[in-house]
CSV table of C-alpha atoms and ligand atoms in Angstrom, one decimal:
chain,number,residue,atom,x,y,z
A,1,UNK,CA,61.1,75.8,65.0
A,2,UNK,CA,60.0,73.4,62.3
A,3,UNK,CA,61.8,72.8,59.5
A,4,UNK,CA,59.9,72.9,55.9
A,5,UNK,CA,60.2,71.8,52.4
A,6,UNK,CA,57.3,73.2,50.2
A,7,UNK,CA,57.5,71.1,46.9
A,8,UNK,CA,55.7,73.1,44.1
A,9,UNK,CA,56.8,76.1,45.7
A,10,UNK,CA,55.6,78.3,43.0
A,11,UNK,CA,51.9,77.3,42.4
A,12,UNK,CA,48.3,78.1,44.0
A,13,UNK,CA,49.1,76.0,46.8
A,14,UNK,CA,52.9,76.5,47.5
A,15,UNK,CA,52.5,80.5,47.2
A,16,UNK,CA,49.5,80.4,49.8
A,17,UNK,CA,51.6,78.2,52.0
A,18,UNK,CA,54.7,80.4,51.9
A,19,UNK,CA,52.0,83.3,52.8
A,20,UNK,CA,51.1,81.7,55.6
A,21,UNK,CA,54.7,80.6,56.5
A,22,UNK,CA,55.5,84.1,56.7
A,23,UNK,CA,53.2,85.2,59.4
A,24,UNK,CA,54.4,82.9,61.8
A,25,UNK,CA,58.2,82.9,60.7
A,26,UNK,CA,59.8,82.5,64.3
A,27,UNK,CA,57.4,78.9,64.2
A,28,UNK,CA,58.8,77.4,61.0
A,29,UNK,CA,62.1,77.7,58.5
A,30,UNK,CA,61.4,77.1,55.2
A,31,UNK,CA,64.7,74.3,54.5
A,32,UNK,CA,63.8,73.4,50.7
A,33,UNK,CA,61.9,74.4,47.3
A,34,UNK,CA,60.7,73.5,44.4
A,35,UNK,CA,59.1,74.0,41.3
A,36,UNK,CA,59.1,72.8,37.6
A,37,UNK,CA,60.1,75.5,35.2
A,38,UNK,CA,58.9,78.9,36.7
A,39,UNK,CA,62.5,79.9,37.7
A,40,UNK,CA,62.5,83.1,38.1
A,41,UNK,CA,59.2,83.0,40.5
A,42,UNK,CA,61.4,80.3,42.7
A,43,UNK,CA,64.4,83.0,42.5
A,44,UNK,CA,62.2,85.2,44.4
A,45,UNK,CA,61.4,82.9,46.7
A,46,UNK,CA,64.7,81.6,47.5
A,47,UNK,CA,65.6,85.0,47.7
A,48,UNK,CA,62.8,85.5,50.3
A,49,UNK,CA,63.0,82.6,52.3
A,50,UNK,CA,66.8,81.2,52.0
A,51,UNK,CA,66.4,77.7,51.9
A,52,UNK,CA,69.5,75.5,52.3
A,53,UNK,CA,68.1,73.4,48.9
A,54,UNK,CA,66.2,74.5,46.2
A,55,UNK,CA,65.1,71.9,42.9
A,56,UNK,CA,63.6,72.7,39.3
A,57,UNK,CA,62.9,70.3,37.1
A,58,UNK,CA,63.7,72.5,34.1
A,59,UNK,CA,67.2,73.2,34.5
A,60,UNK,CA,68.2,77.0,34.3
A,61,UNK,CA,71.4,79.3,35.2
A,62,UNK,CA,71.4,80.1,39.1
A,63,UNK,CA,71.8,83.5,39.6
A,64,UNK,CA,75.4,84.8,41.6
A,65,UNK,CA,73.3,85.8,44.8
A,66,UNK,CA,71.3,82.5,44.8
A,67,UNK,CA,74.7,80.2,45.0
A,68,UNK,CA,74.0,79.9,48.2
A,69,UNK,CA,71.7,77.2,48.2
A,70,UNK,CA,72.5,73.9,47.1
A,71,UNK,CA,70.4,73.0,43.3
A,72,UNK,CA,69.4,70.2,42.4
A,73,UNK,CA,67.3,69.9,38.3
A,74,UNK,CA,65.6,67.0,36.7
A,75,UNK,CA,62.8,65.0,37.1
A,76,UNK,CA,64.3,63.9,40.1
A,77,UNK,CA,64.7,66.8,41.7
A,78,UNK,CA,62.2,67.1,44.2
A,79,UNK,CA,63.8,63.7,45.9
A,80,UNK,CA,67.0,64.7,46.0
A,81,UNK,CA,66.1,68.0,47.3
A,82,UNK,CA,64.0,65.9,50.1
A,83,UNK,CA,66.6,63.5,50.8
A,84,UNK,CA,69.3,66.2,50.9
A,85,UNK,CA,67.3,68.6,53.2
A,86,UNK,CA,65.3,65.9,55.9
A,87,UNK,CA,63.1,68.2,56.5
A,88,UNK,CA,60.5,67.7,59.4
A,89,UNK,CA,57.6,68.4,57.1
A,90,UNK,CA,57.4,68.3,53.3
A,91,UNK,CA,54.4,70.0,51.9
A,92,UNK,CA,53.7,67.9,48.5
A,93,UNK,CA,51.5,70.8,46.6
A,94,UNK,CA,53.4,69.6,42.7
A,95,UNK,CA,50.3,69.1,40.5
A,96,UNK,CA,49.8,65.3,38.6
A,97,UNK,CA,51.3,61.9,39.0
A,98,UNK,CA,54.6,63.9,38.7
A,99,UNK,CA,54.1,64.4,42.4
A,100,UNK,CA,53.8,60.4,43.3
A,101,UNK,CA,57.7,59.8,43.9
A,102,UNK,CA,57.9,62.9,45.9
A,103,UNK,CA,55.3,61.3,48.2
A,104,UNK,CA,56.8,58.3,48.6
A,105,UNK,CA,60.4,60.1,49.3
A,106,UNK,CA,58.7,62.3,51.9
A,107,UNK,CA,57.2,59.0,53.8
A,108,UNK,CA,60.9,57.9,53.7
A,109,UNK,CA,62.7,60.9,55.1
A,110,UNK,CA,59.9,63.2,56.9
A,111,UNK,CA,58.3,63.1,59.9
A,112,UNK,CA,55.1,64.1,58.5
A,113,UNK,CA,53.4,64.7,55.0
A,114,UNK,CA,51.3,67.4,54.0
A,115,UNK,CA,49.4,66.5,51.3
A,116,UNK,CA,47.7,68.6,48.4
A,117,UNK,CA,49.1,66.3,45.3
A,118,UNK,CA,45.7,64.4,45.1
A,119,UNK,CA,47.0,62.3,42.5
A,120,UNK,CA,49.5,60.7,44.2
A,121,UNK,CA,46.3,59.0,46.1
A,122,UNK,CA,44.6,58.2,42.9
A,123,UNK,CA,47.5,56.5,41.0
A,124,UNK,CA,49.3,55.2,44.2
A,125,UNK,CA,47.0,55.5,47.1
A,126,UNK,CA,47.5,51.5,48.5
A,127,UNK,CA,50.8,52.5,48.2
A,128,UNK,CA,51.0,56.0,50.0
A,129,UNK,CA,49.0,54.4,53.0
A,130,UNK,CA,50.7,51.5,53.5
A,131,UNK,CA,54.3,53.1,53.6
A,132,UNK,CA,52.6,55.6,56.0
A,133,UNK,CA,51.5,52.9,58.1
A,134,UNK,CA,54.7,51.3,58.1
A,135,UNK,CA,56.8,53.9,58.9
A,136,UNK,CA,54.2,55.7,61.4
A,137,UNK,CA,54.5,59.0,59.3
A,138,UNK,CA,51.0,60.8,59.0
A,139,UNK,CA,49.6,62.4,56.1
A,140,UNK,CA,47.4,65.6,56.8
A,141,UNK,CA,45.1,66.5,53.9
A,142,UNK,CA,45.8,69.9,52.4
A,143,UNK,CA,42.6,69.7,50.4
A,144,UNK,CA,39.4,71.8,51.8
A,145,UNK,CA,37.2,68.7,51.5
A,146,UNK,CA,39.6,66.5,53.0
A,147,UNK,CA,40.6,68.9,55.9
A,148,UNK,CA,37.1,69.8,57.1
A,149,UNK,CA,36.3,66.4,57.2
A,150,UNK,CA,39.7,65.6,59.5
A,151,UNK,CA,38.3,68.5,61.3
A,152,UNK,CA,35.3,67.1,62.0
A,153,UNK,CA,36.8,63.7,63.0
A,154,UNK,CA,38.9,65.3,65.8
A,155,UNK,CA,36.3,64.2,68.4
A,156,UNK,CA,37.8,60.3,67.5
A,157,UNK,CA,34.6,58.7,66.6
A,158,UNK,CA,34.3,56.7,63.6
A,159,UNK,CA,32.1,58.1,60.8
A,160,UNK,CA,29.0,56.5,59.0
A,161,UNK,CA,29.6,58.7,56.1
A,162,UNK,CA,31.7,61.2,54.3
A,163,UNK,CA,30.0,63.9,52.3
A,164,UNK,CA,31.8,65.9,50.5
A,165,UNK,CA,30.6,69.3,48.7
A,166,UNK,CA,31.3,70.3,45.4
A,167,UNK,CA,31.2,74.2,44.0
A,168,UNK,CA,29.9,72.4,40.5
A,169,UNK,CA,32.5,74.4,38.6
A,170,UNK,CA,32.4,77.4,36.0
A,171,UNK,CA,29.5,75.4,33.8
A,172,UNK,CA,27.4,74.0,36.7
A,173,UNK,CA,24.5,75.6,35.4
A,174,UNK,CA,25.4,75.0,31.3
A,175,UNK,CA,23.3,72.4,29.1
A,176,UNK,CA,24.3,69.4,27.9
A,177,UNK,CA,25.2,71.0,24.6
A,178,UNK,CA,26.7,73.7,25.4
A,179,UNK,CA,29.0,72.1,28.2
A,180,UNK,CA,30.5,69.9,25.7
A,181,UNK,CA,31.7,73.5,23.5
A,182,UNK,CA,32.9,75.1,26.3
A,183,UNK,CA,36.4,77.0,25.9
A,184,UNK,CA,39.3,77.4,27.9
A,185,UNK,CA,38.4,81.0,28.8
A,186,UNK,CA,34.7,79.4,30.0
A,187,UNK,CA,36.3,76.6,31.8
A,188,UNK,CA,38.8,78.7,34.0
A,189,UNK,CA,36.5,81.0,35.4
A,190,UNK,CA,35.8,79.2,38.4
A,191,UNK,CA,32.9,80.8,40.5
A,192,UNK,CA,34.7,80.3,44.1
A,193,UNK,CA,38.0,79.3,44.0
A,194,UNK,CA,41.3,80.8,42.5
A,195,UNK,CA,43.7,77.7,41.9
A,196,UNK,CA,46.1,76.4,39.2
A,197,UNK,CA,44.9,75.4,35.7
A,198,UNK,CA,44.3,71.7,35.8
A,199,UNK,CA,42.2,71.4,38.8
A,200,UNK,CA,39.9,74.2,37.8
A,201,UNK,CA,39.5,72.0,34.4
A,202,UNK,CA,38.7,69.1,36.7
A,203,UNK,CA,36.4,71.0,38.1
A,204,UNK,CA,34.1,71.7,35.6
A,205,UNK,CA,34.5,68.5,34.3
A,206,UNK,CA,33.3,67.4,38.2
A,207,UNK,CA,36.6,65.3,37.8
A,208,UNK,CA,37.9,67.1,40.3
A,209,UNK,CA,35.2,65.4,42.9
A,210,UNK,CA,35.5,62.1,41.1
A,211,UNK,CA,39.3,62.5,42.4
A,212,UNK,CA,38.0,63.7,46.0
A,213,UNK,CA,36.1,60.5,46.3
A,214,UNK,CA,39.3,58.1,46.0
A,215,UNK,CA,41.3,60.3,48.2
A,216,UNK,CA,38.6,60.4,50.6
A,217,UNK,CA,38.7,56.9,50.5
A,218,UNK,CA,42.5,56.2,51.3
A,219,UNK,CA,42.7,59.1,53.4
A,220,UNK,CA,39.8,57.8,56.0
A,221,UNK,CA,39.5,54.3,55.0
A,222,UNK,CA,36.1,54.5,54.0
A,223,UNK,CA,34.2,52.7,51.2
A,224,UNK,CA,32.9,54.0,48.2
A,225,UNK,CA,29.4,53.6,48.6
A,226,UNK,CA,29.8,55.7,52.1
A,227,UNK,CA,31.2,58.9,50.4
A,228,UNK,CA,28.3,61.2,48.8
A,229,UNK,CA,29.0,64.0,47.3
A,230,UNK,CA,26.6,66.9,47.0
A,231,UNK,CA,26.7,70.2,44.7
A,232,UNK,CA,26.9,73.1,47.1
A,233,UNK,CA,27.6,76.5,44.7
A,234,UNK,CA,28.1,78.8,47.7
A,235,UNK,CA,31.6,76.8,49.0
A,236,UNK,CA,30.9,77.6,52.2
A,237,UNK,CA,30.2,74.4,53.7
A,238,UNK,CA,34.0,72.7,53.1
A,239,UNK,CA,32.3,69.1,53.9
A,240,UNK,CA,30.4,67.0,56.1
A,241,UNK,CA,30.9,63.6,58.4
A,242,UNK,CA,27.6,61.9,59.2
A,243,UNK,CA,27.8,59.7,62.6
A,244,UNK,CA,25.8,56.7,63.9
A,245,UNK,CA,23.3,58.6,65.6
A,246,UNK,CA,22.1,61.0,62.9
A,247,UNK,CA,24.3,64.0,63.6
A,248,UNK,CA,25.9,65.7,61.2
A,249,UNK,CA,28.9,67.9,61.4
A,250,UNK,CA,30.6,70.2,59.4
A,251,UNK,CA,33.1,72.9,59.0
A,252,UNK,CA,32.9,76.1,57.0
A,253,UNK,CA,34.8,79.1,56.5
A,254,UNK,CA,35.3,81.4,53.3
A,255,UNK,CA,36.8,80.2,50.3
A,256,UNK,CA,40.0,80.8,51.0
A,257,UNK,CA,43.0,77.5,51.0
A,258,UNK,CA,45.3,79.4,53.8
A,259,UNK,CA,42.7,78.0,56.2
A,260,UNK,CA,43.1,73.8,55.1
A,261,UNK,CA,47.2,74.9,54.7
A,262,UNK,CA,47.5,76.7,58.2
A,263,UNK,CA,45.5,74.0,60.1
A,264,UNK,CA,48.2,71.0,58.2
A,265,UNK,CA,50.8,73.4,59.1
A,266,UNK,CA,50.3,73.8,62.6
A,267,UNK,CA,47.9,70.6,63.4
A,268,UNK,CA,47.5,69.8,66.2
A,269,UNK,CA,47.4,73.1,66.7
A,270,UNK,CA,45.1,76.4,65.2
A,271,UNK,CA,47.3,79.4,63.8
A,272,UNK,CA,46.1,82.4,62.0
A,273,UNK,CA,45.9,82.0,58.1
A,274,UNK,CA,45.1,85.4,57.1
A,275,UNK,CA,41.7,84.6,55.6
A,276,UNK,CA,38.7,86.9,56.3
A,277,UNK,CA,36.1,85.2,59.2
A,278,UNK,CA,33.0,83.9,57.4
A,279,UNK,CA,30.2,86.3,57.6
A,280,UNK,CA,27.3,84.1,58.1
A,281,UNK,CA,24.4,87.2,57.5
A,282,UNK,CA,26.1,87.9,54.1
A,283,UNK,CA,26.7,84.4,52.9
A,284,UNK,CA,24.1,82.9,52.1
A,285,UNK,CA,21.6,81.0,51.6
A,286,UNK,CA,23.7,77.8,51.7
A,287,UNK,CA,21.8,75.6,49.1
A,288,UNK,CA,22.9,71.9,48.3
A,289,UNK,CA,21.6,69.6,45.2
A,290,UNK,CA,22.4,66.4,43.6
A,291,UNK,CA,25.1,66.1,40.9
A,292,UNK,CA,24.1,65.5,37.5
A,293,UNK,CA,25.7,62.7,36.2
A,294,UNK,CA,24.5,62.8,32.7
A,295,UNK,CA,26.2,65.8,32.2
A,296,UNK,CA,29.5,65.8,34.4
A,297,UNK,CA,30.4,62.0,33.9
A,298,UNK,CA,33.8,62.0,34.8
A,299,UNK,CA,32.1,61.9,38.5
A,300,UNK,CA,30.6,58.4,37.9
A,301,UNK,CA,33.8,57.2,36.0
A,302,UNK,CA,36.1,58.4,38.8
A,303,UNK,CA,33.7,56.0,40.8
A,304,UNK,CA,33.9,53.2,38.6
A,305,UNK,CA,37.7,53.2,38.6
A,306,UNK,CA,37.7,53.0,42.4
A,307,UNK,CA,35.4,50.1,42.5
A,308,UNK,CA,37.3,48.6,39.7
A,309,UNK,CA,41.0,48.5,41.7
A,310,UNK,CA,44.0,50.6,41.5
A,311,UNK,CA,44.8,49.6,37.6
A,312,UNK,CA,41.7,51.2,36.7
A,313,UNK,CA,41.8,54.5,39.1
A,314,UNK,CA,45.9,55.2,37.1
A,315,UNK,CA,44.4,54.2,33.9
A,316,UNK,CA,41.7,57.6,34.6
A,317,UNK,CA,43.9,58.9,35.9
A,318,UNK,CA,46.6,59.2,33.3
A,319,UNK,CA,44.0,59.7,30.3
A,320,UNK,CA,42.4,62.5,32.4
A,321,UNK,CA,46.1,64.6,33.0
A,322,UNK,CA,46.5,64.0,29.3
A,323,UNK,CA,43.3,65.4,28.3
A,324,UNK,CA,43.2,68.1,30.6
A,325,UNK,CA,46.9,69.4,29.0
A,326,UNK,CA,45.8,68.9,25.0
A,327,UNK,CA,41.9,70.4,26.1
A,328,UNK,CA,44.1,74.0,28.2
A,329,UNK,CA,46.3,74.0,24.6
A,330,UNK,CA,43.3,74.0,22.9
A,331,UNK,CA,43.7,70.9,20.8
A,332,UNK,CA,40.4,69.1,21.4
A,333,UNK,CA,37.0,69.9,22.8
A,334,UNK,CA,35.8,70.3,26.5
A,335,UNK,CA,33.8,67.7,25.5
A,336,UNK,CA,36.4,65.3,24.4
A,337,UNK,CA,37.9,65.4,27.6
A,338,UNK,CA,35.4,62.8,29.3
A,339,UNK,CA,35.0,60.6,26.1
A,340,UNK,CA,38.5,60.0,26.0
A,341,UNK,CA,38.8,59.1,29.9
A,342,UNK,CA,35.9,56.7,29.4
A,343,UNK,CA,37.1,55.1,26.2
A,344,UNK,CA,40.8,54.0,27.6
A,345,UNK,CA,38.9,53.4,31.2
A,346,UNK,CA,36.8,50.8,29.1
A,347,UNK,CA,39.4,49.4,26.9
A,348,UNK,CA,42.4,48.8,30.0
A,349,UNK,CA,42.3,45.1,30.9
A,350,UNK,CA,42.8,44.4,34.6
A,351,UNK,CA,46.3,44.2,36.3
A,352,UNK,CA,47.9,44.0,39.6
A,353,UNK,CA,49.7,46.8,41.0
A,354,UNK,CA,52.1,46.3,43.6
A,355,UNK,CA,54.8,48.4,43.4
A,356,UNK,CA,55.5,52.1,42.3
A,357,UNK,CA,57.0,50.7,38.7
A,358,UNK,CA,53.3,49.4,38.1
A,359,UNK,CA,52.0,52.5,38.5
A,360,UNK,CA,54.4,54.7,36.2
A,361,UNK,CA,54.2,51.7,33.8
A,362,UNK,CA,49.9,51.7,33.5
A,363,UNK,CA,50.2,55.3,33.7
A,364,UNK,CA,52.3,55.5,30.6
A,365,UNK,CA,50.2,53.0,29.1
A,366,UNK,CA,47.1,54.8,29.6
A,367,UNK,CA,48.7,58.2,28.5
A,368,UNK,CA,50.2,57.3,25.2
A,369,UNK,CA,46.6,55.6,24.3
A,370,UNK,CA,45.0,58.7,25.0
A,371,UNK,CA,47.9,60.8,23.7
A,372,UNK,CA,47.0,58.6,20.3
A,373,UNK,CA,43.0,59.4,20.4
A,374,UNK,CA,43.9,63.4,20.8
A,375,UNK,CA,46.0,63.2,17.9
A,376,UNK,CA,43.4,61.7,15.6
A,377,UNK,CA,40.7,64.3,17.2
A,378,UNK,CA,42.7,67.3,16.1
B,401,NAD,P1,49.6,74.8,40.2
B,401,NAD,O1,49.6,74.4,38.8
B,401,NAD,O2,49.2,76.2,40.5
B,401,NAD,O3,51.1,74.6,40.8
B,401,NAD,C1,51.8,73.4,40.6
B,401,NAD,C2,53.2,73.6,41.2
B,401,NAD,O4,53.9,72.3,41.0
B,401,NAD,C3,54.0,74.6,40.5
B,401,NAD,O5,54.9,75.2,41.4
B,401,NAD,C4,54.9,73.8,39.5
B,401,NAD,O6,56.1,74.5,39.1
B,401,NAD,C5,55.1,72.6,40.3
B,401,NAD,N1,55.4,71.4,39.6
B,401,NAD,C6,54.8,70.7,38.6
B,401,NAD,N2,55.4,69.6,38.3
B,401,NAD,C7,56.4,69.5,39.1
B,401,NAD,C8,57.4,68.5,39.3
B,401,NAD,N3,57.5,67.4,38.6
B,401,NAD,N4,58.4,68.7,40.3
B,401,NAD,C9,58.3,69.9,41.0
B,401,NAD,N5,57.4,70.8,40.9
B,401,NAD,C10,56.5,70.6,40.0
B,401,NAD,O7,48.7,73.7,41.0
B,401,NAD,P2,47.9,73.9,42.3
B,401,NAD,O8,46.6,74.4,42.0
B,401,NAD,O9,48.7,74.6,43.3
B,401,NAD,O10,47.7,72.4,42.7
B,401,NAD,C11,48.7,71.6,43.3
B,401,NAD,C12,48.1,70.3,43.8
B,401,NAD,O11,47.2,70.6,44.9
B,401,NAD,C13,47.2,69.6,42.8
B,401,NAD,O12,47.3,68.2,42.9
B,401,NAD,C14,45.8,70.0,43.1
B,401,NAD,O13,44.8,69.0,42.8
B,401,NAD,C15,45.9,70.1,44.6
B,401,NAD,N6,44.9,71.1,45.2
B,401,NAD,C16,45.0,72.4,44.8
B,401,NAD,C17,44.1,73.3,45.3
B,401,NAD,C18,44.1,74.8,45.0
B,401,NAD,O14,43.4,75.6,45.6
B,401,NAD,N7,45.0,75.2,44.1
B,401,NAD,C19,43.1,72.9,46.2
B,401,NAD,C20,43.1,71.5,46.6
B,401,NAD,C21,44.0,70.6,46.0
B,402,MG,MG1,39.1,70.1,47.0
């Protein structure tokens, strides 16, 4: 029996993980969750799974049958929760920088880390690593990307490169013009995937990838220039390692995030997720191009931020989140999105980061600059 806290219990990730959770319930018990303000979708939950702890960020009344569980509310809450419940695995699926302290309280009190939070990597991924290394806790990628290429590294060779594959997002196809027009509606329409709201705006924006890269990077110690990318619409391919000798290998499956989630869950070993086989005959044809640069940017500034140092990767970071959240309330264009990530990217002088406090401080920094730019765009 392995115990389980599922942080961001109530989003794309968390809801597929407690699905697949509960076809193998005499494997795992589900000790702790958490969301941000969805309460009454965590009720149900809590209901369903009886943690021993349970955390919101947004404080709300706790229903009589629900007193059960311990509560913990407030920014803080998905530590406390954490630190209360010692779990054996905490699965980190909260969305944003938000999610970076849960991170580092998981390495801290868990015996291993599950990770989907991306931008804990981005904004603190020398950090992450280097407490993992210390304390010998592993992180297992959640992300498809990042889990077919673990996958694919099983056999305990080192790789000559990472390539990761790209849907190309709801506008893949668009023009230049029109891409920069593009509403909400356009934007979360994503051909392959059904996920939460920011991460299908990073992916039209190609963001999304840009982020990819970096975790790639921290995840499998591997330098920039050895992680391509390539646009593959028909997400069947999840990604690709290249070895020494030419060979290629990848892993594939339908689009479907129980599979990444059940093989973190029960890594070392293979459990069933509930997603569909992959019906090669019907599937295809695969087909894989370049990404366009001149029209997705963010991919090449997502780059640039990594070969710049960690100031600049929470810098884009932080502009990108705040972007993302005024572009979903419909306060400035889709457009606007990567000017204002390149303009604060350009205009943040170089620091050293070398604790946590750097990184909420730059973050900040770089938020309330971009905050300021949105407000004169609207
Ligand atoms: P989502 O918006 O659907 O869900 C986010 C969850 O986090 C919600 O339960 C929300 O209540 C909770 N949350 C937000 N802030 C919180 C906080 N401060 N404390 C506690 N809970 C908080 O997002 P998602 O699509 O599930 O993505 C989660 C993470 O996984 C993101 O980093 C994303 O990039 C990554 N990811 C998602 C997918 C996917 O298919 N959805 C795939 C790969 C990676
Ligand atoms: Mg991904």
């Amino acid at each position: 029996m392995r115990e389980i806290a599922i942080l961001g219990a109530t989003g794309s990730i968390g809801t597929q993980a407690l699905d697949v959770i509960a076809r193998h319930a005499g494997d795992f018990r589900v000790t702790a969750l958490t969301a941000h303000s969805n309460a009454n979708e965590l009720f149900a939950f809590v209901r369903r799974f009886r943690p021993r702890f349970a955390g919101l960020v947004r404080e709300a009344p706790i229903p009589e049958d629900l007193r059960f569980c311990e509560w913990f509310f407030g920014e803080d809450a998905n530590e406390h929760v954490l630190r209360a419940a010692k779990p054996h695995d905490a699965l980190c699926a909260v969305v944003g920088i938000a999610g970076l302290p849960a991170v580092m309280a998981a390495l801290e009190v868990c015996g291993r880390v599950l990770l989907a939070n991306k931008e804990a990597l981005v904004t603190g991924g020398a950090l992450v690593m280097e407490e993992a290394a210390r304390r010998g806790v592993p992180i297992l990628p959640v992300d498809s990307e990042h889990s077919a290429i673990f996958q694919c590294l099983q056999g305990g060779q080192e790789p000559r490169r990472l390539i990761l594959t790209a849907s190309g997002g709801a506008l893949r196809t668009w023009s230049r013009e029109a891409i920069q027009r593009a509403t909400v509606q356009d934007v979360l329409r994503h051909p392959t995937w059904r996920m939460g709201g920011k991460i299908t705006v990073d992916c039209a924006t190609m963001m999304n990838k840009g982020l990819e890269v970096i975790e790639a990077h921290y995840l499998f110690g591997m330098p920039e220039e050895a992680i391509s990318v390539l646009v593959h619409p028909q997400s069947v391919v999840h990604s690709l390692v290249e070895f020494v000798d030419g060979s290629l290998l990848a892993q594939l499956g339908v689009a479907d995030m129980r599979v990444p989630i059940s093989y973190a869950l029960g890594y070392p070993r293979r459990m069933e997720s509930g997603a569909a086989p992959l019906d090669l005959l019907s599937c295809g044809p695969l087909t894989f191009e370049a990404p366009d640069e001149e029209r997705f940017p963010c991919l090449r500034l997502a780059r640039e931020a990594l070969r710049a140092g960690p100031y600049a990767m929470i810098a884009m970071n932080g502009a990108n989140e705040a972007a993302v959240a005024a572009f979903l309330e419909n306060r400035i264009s889709f457009g606007a999105i990567a000017n204002i990530v390149e303009q604060i990217l350009d205009s943040t002088p170089p620091e050293r980061i070398s604790c946590v406090e750097d990184v909420y401080r730059m973050d900040k920094g770089a938020r309330s600059r971009a905050n300021v730019k949105i407000g004169r765009m609207e």
